[in-house]
Coordinates of C-alpha atoms and ligand atoms in Angstrom, one line a residue:
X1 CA 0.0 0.0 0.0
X2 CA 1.3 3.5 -0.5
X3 CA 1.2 6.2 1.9
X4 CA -0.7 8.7 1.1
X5 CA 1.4 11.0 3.8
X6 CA 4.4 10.6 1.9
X7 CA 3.4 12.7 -0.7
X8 CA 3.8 16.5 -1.1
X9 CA 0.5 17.8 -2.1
X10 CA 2.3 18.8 -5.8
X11 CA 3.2 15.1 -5.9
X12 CA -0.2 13.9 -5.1
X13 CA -2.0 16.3 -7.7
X14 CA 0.5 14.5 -10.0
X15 CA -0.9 10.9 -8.9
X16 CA -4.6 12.4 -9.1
X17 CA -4.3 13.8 -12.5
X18 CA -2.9 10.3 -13.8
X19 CA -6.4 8.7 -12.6
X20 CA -7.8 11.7 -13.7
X21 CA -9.1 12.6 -10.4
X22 CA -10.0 16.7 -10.3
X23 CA -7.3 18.9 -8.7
X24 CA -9.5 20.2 -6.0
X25 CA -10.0 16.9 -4.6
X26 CA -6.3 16.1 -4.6
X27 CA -6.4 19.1 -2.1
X28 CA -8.9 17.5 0.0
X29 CA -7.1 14.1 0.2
X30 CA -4.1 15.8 1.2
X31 CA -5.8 18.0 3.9
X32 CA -7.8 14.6 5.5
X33 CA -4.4 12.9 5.0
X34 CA -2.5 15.5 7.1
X35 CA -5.7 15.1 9.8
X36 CA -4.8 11.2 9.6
X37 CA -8.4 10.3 8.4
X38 CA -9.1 7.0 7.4
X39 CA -9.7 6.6 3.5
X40 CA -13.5 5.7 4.0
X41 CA -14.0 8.5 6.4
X42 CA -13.1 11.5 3.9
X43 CA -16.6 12.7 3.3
X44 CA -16.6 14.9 1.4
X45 CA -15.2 12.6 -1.5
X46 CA -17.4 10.4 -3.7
X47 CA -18.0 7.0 -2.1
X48 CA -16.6 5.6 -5.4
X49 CA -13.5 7.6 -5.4
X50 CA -12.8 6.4 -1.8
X51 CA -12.9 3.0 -2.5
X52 CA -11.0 3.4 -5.6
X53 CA -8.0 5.3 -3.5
X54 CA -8.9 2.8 -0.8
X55 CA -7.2 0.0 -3.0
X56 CA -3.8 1.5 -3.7
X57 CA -3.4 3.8 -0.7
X58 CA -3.6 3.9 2.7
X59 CA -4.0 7.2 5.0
X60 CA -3.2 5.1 8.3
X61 CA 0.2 3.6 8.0
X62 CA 0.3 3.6 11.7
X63 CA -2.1 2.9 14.4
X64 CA -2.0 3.2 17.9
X65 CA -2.4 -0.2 19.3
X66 CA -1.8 -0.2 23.3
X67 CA -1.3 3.6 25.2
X68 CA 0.2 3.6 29.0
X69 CA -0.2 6.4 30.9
X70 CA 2.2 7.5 33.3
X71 CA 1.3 9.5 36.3
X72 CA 3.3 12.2 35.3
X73 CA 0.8 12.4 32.3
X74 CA 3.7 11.2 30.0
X75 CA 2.3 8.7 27.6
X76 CA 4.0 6.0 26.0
X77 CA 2.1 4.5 22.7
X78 CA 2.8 1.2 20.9
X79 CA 1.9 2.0 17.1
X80 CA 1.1 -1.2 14.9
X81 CA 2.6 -1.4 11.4
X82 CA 0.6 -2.4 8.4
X83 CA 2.6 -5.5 8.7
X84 CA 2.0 -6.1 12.0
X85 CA 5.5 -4.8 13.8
X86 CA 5.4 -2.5 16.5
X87 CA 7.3 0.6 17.7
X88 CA 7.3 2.9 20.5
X89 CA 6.3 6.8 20.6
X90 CA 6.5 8.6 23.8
X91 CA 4.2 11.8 24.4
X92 CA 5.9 14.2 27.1
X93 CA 4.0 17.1 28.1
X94 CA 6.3 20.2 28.8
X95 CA 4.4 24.0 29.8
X96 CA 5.6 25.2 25.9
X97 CA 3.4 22.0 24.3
X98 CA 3.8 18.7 23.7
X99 CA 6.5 17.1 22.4
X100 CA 6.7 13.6 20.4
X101 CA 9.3 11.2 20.9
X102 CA 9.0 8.7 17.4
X103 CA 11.2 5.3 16.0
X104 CA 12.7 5.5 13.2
X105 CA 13.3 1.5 13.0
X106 CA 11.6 -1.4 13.9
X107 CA 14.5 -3.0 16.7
X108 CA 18.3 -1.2 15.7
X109 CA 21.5 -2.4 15.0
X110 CA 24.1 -0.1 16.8
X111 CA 24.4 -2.3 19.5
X112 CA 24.8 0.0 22.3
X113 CA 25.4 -1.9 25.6
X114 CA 22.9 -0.1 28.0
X115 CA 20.1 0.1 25.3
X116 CA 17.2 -2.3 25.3
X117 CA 16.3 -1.2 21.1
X118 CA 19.1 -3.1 20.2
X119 CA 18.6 -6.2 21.9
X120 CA 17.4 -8.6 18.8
X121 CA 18.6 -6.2 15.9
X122 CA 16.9 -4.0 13.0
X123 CA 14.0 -5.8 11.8
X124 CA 13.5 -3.2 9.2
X125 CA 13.6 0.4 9.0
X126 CA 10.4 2.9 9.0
X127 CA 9.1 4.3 5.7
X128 CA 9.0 8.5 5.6
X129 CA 4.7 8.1 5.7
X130 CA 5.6 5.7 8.7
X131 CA 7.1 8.1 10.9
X132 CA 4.6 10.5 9.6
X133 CA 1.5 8.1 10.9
X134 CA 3.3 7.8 14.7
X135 CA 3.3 12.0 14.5
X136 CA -0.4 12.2 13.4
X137 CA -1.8 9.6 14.8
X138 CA -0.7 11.4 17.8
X139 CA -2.0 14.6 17.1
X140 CA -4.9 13.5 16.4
X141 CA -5.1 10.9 19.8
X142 CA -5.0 14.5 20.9
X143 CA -7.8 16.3 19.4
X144 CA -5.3 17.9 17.0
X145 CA -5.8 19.4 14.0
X146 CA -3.6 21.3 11.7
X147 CA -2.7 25.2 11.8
X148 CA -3.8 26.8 15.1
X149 CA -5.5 23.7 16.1
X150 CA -1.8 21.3 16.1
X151 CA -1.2 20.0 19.3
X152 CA 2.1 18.7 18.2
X153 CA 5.0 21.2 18.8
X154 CA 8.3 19.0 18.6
X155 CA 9.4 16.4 17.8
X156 CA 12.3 13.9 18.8
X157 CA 13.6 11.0 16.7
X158 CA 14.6 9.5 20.1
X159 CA 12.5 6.5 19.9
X160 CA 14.0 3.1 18.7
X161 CA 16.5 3.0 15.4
X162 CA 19.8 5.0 14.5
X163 CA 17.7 8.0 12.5
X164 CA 21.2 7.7 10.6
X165 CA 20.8 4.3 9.5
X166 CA 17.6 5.1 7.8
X167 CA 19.2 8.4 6.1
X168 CA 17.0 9.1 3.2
X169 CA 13.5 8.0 4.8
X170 CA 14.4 10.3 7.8
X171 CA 15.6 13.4 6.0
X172 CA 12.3 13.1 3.6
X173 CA 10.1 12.9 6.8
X174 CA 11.9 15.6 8.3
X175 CA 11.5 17.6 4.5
X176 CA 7.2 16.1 5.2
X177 CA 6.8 17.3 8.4
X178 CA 7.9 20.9 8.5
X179 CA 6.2 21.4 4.8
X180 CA 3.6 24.4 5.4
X181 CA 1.0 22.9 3.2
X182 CA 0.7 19.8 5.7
X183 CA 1.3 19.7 10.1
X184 CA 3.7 22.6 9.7
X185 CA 6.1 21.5 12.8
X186 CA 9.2 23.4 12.5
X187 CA 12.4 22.4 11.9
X188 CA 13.7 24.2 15.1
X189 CA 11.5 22.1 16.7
X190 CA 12.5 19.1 15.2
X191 CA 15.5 16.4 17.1
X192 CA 17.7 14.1 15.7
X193 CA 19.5 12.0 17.9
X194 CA 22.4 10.1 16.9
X195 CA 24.8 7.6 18.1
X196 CA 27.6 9.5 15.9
X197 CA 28.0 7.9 12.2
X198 CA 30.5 10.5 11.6
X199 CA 29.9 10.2 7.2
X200 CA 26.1 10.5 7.9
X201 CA 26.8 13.0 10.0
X202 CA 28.4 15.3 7.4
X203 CA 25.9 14.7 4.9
X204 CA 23.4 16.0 7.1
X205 CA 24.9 19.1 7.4
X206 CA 25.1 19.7 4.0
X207 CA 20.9 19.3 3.8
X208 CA 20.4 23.0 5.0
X209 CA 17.9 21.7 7.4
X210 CA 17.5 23.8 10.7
X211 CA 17.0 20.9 13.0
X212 CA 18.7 20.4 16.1
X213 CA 22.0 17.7 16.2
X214 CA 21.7 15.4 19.4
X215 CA 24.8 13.1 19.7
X216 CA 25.0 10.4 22.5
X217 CA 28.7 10.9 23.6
X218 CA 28.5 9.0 27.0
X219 CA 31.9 8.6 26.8
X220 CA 35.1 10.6 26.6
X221 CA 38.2 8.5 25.5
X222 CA 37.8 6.0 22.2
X223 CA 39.0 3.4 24.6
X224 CA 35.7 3.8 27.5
X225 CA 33.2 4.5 24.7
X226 CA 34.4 1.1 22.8
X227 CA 33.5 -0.4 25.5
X228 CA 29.7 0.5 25.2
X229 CA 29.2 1.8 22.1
X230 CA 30.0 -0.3 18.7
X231 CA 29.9 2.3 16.8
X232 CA 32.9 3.8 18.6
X233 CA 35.0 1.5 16.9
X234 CA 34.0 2.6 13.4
X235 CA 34.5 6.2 14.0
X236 CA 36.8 7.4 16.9
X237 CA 35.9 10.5 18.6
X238 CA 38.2 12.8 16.9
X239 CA 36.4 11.9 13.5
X240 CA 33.1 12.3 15.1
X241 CA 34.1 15.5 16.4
X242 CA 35.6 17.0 13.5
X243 CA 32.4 16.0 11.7
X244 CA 30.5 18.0 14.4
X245 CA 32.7 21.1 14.6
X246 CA 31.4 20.3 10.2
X247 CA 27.7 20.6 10.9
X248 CA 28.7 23.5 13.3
X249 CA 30.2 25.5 11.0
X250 CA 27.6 24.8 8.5
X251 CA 24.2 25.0 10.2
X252 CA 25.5 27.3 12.9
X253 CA 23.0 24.9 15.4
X254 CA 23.7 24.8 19.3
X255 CA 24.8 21.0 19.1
X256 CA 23.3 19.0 22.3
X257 CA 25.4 15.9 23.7
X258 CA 23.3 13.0 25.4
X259 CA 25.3 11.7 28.5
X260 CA 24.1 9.1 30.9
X261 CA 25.4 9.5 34.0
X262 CA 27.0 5.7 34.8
X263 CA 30.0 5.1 37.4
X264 CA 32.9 5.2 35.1
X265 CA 32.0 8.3 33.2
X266 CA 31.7 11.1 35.3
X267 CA 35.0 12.0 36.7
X268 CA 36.8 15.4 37.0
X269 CA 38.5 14.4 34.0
X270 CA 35.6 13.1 32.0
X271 CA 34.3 16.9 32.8
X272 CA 37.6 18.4 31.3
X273 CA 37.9 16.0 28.2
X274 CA 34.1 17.3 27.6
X275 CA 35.3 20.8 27.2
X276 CA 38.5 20.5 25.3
X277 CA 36.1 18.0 22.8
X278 CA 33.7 20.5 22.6
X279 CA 35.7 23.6 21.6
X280 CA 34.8 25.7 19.2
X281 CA 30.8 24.7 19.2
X282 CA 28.0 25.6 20.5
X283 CA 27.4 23.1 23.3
X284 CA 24.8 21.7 25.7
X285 CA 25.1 18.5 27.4
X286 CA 22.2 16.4 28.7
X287 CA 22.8 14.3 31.7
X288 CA 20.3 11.2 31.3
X289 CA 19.8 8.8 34.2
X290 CA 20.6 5.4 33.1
X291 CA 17.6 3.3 32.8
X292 CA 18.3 -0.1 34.0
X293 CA 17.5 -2.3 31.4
X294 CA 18.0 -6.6 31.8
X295 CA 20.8 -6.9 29.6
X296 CA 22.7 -3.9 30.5
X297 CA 26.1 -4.1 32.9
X298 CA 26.0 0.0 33.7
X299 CA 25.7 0.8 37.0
X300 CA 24.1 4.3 38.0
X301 CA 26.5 7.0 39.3
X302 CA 26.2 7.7 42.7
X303 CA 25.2 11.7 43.3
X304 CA 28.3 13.0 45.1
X305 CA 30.2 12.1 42.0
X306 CA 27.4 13.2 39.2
X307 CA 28.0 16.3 41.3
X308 CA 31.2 17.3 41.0
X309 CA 30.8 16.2 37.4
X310 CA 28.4 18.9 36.7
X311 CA 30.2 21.6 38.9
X312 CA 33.7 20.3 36.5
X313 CA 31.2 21.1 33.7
X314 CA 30.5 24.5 34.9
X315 CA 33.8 25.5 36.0
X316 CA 34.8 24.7 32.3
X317 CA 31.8 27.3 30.6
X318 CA 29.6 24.1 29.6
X319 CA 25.9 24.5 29.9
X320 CA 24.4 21.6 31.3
X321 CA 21.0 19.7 32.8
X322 CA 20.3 16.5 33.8
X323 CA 16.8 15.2 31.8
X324 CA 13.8 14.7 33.8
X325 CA 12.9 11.1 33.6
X326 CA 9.7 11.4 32.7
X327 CA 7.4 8.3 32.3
X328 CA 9.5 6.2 34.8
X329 CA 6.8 4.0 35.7
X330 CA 6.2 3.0 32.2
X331 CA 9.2 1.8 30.8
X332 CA 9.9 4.9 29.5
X333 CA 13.7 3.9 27.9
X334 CA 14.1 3.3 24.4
X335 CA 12.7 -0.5 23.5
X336 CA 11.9 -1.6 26.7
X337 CA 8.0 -1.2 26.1
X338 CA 7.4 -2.5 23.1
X339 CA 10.1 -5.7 24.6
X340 CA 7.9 -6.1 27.5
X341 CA 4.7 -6.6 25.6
X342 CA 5.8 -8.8 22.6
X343 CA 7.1 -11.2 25.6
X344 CA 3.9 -10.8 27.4
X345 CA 2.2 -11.2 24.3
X346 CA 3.8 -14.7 23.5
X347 CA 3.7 -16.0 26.8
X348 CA 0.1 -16.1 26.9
X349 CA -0.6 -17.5 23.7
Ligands
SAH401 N1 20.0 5.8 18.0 C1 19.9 7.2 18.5 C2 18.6 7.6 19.0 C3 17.9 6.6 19.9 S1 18.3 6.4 21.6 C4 21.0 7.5 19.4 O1 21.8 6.6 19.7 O2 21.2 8.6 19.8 C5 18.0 8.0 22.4 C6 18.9 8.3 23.6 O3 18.6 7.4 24.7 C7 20.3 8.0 23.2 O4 21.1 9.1 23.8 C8 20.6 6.7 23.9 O5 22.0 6.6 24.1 C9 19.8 6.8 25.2 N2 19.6 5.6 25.9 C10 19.4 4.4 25.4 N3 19.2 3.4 26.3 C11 19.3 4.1 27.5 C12 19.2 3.7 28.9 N4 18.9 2.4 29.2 N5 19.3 4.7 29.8 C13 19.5 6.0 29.4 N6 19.6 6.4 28.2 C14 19.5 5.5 27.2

C-alpha cells in the first residue's frame, strides 16, 4: 500500500491527474491525510472515489495499538505497522506544548550496551509516511488538528532506530513534516538523535535543514566509549568531532550531547575532556539517568560524584542539565516497552 502522507500535495496532484481525479480533490485528500483520516472516512469525496484510493493507498500507515499512561501524564504509545511490527512513541508534556518522541526503525542495529532497542537487531527500518503516521496519529489521539489547532509542537527521533541508519527516509520525513501545506512543525523544533555515524553525520549538514543535532557521547576517551558503544569503533571521537565542529560550522545549530550519567564516566577528568572536545561549538550537554534495562552491565552513578561532574562542567563554561525522567513507571527507555509486551504477548498464547 502507498502512503498517502508521503506525498507532497504537488506530488499527489501529480498521482490524481494520472487517474484523472480533479485537482481540488487532490487538495482534499491531502488536507484529511494531514488530519490522519481513514480513507473511507473522507466525506466529502465520492464513495466511489474512496474505494477506488482505498485499494492502492492507505492514510493510516500507523495505528496506535496499546497507550500507557504514566502519572506524570507522559504517555507512551505502541503503534502497529501495516505488517504487523510494533514501535514505541513517547508523548511528554512540557508548559511550551507537547512534544513527540518517534522510531525510526523497527528493533536497531548499533548495539549499544545499556540500550534495550538493540537487543534482537533491526528488523527493518520505518518508511517516511511511517514516521509521519506515529506523528499524526498522535495529534490526532489529541484532538489535534492542523494550523492553530496542532497539538504537536516538537518532535524527537529519540525512539527506537539509529535515524542515521535510515538516512534518506528520515531526511524526507523531516523535508514532510515541516512542509507548510501539511502539520507545519518546524524544523527548530525538530530532534535528531544520533549515536555518531561521523559520514552520515556530514551529509546531514550539507541538507540546510535547521533541525537540532543530538549526539549520544557517554563517553570521553575512544577506549571507554568502545566499550559501550559499537559504533565507537567505526569512528573514533576525533572523526566524530571534526564531523561536528562540520555541521557547526555549516548550520551554525547549538549542538546538544546526550550523557548518561554511569560510574565510570563522570570524573573530574571526563568533565575536562568534555570541554576540550567541545571547543569551538555551541554546546549543551544532557545528563540522562541510566535506565536499567536486563541486559545492561552500567551501574548508576552515585550523586556526590554526578555532582562534582556537573560543577567540572561548569567551571569549564559548559551548559548543562540533567533530563527529567519522565514516564518512569512505564518503561519509559528506548525499547523496553514495546520488549515487555511482545514477551507478554507470547507468553500467553
Ligand atoms: N540511535 C539514536 C537515538 C535513539 S536512543 C542514538 O543513539 O542517539 C535515544 C537516547 O537514549 C540516546 O542518547 C541513547 O544513548 C539513550 N539511551 C538508550 N538506552 C538508554 C538507557 N537504558 N538509559 C539511558 N539512556 C539510554
Amino acid at each position: 500500500m502507498k502512503i498517502l502522507q508521503e506525498y507532497t500535495l504537488n506530488e499527489l496532484k501529480a498521482e490524481m491527474d494520472a487517474r484523472t481525479v480533479k485537482r481540488f480533490r487532490a487538495e482534499q485528500i491531502f488536507s484529511f491525510a494531514a488530519n490522519y483520516t481513514p480513507i473511507e472516512d473522507m466525506s466529502n469525496l465520492p464513495k466511489e472515489l474512496r474505494e477506488e484510493l482505498a485499494k492502492e493507498f492507505t492514510a493510516t500507515p500507523v495505528t496506535i495499538y496499546k497507550e500507557f499512561i504514566s502519572k506524570d501524564g507522559t504517555i507512551k504509545f505502541l503503534f502497529k505497522l501495516a505488517d504487523d511490527n510494533i514501535v514505541e512513541g513517547v508523548l511528554m508534556k512540557y508548559k511550551y506544548g507537547n512534544t513527540i518522541c518517534i522510531s525510526t526503525q523497527v528493533g536497531c542495529r548499533m548495539g549499544c550496551v545499556f540500550c534495550a532497542s538493540g537487543i534482537d537487531g533491526k528488523l527493518r527500518d520505518l518508511s517516511a509516511g511511517e514516521m509521519m503516521g506515529e506523528v499524526l496519529a498522535v495529534n490526532k489521539y489529541l484532538g489535534g488538528g492542523l494550523k492553530e489547532d496542532r497539538k504537536i509542537t516538537n518532535i524527537v527521533l529519540m525512539g527506537s532506530g539509529e535515524p542515521l541508519d535510515n538516512y534518506d527516509n528520515v531526511v524526507k520525513f523531516i523535508k514532510l513534516i515541516s512542509s507548510n501545506e501539511g502539520i507545519n512543525i518546524s524544523q527548530r523544533n525538530i530532534s535528531l538523535s544520533t549515536c555518531g555515524i561521523a559520514p552520515k553525520i556530514r551529509k546531514l549538514a550539507d541538507e540546510d535543514l535547521g533541525i537540532t543535532l543530538t549526539i549520544s557521547l557517554h563517553a570521553t576517551t575512544d577506549e571507554n566509549r568502545r566499550k559501550i558503544m559499537n559504533i565507537a569503533s567505526a569512528y573514533s571521537l576525533a572523526d566524530l568531532i571534526e564531523s561536528i565542529q562540520y555541521y557547526y560550522k555549516k548550520t551554525k545549530r547549538r549542538i546538544v550531547f546526550e550523557y548518561i550519567l554511569s560510574r565510570g564516566n563522570v570524573s573530574k577528568d571526563d568533565a575536562r575532556r568534555i570541554a576540550s572536545l567541545t571547543k569551538g561549538v555551541m554546546t549543551h550537554i544532557n545528563m540522562i539517568p541510566i535506565n536499567r534495562t536486563p541486559t545492561s552491565p552500567l551501574v548508576p552513578a552515585n550523586k556526590e560524584k554526578v555532582t562534582e561532574f556537573f560543577e567540572g562542567l561548569k567551571s569549564a563554561g559548559i551548559s548543562a542539565t540533567t533530563r527529567r525522567t519522565l514516564g518512569a513507571d512505564i518503561d519509559g527507555a528506548c525499547g523496553q516497552l514495546r520488549r515487555r509486551v511482545l514477551k507478554e504477548e507470547t507468553e500467553n498464547q
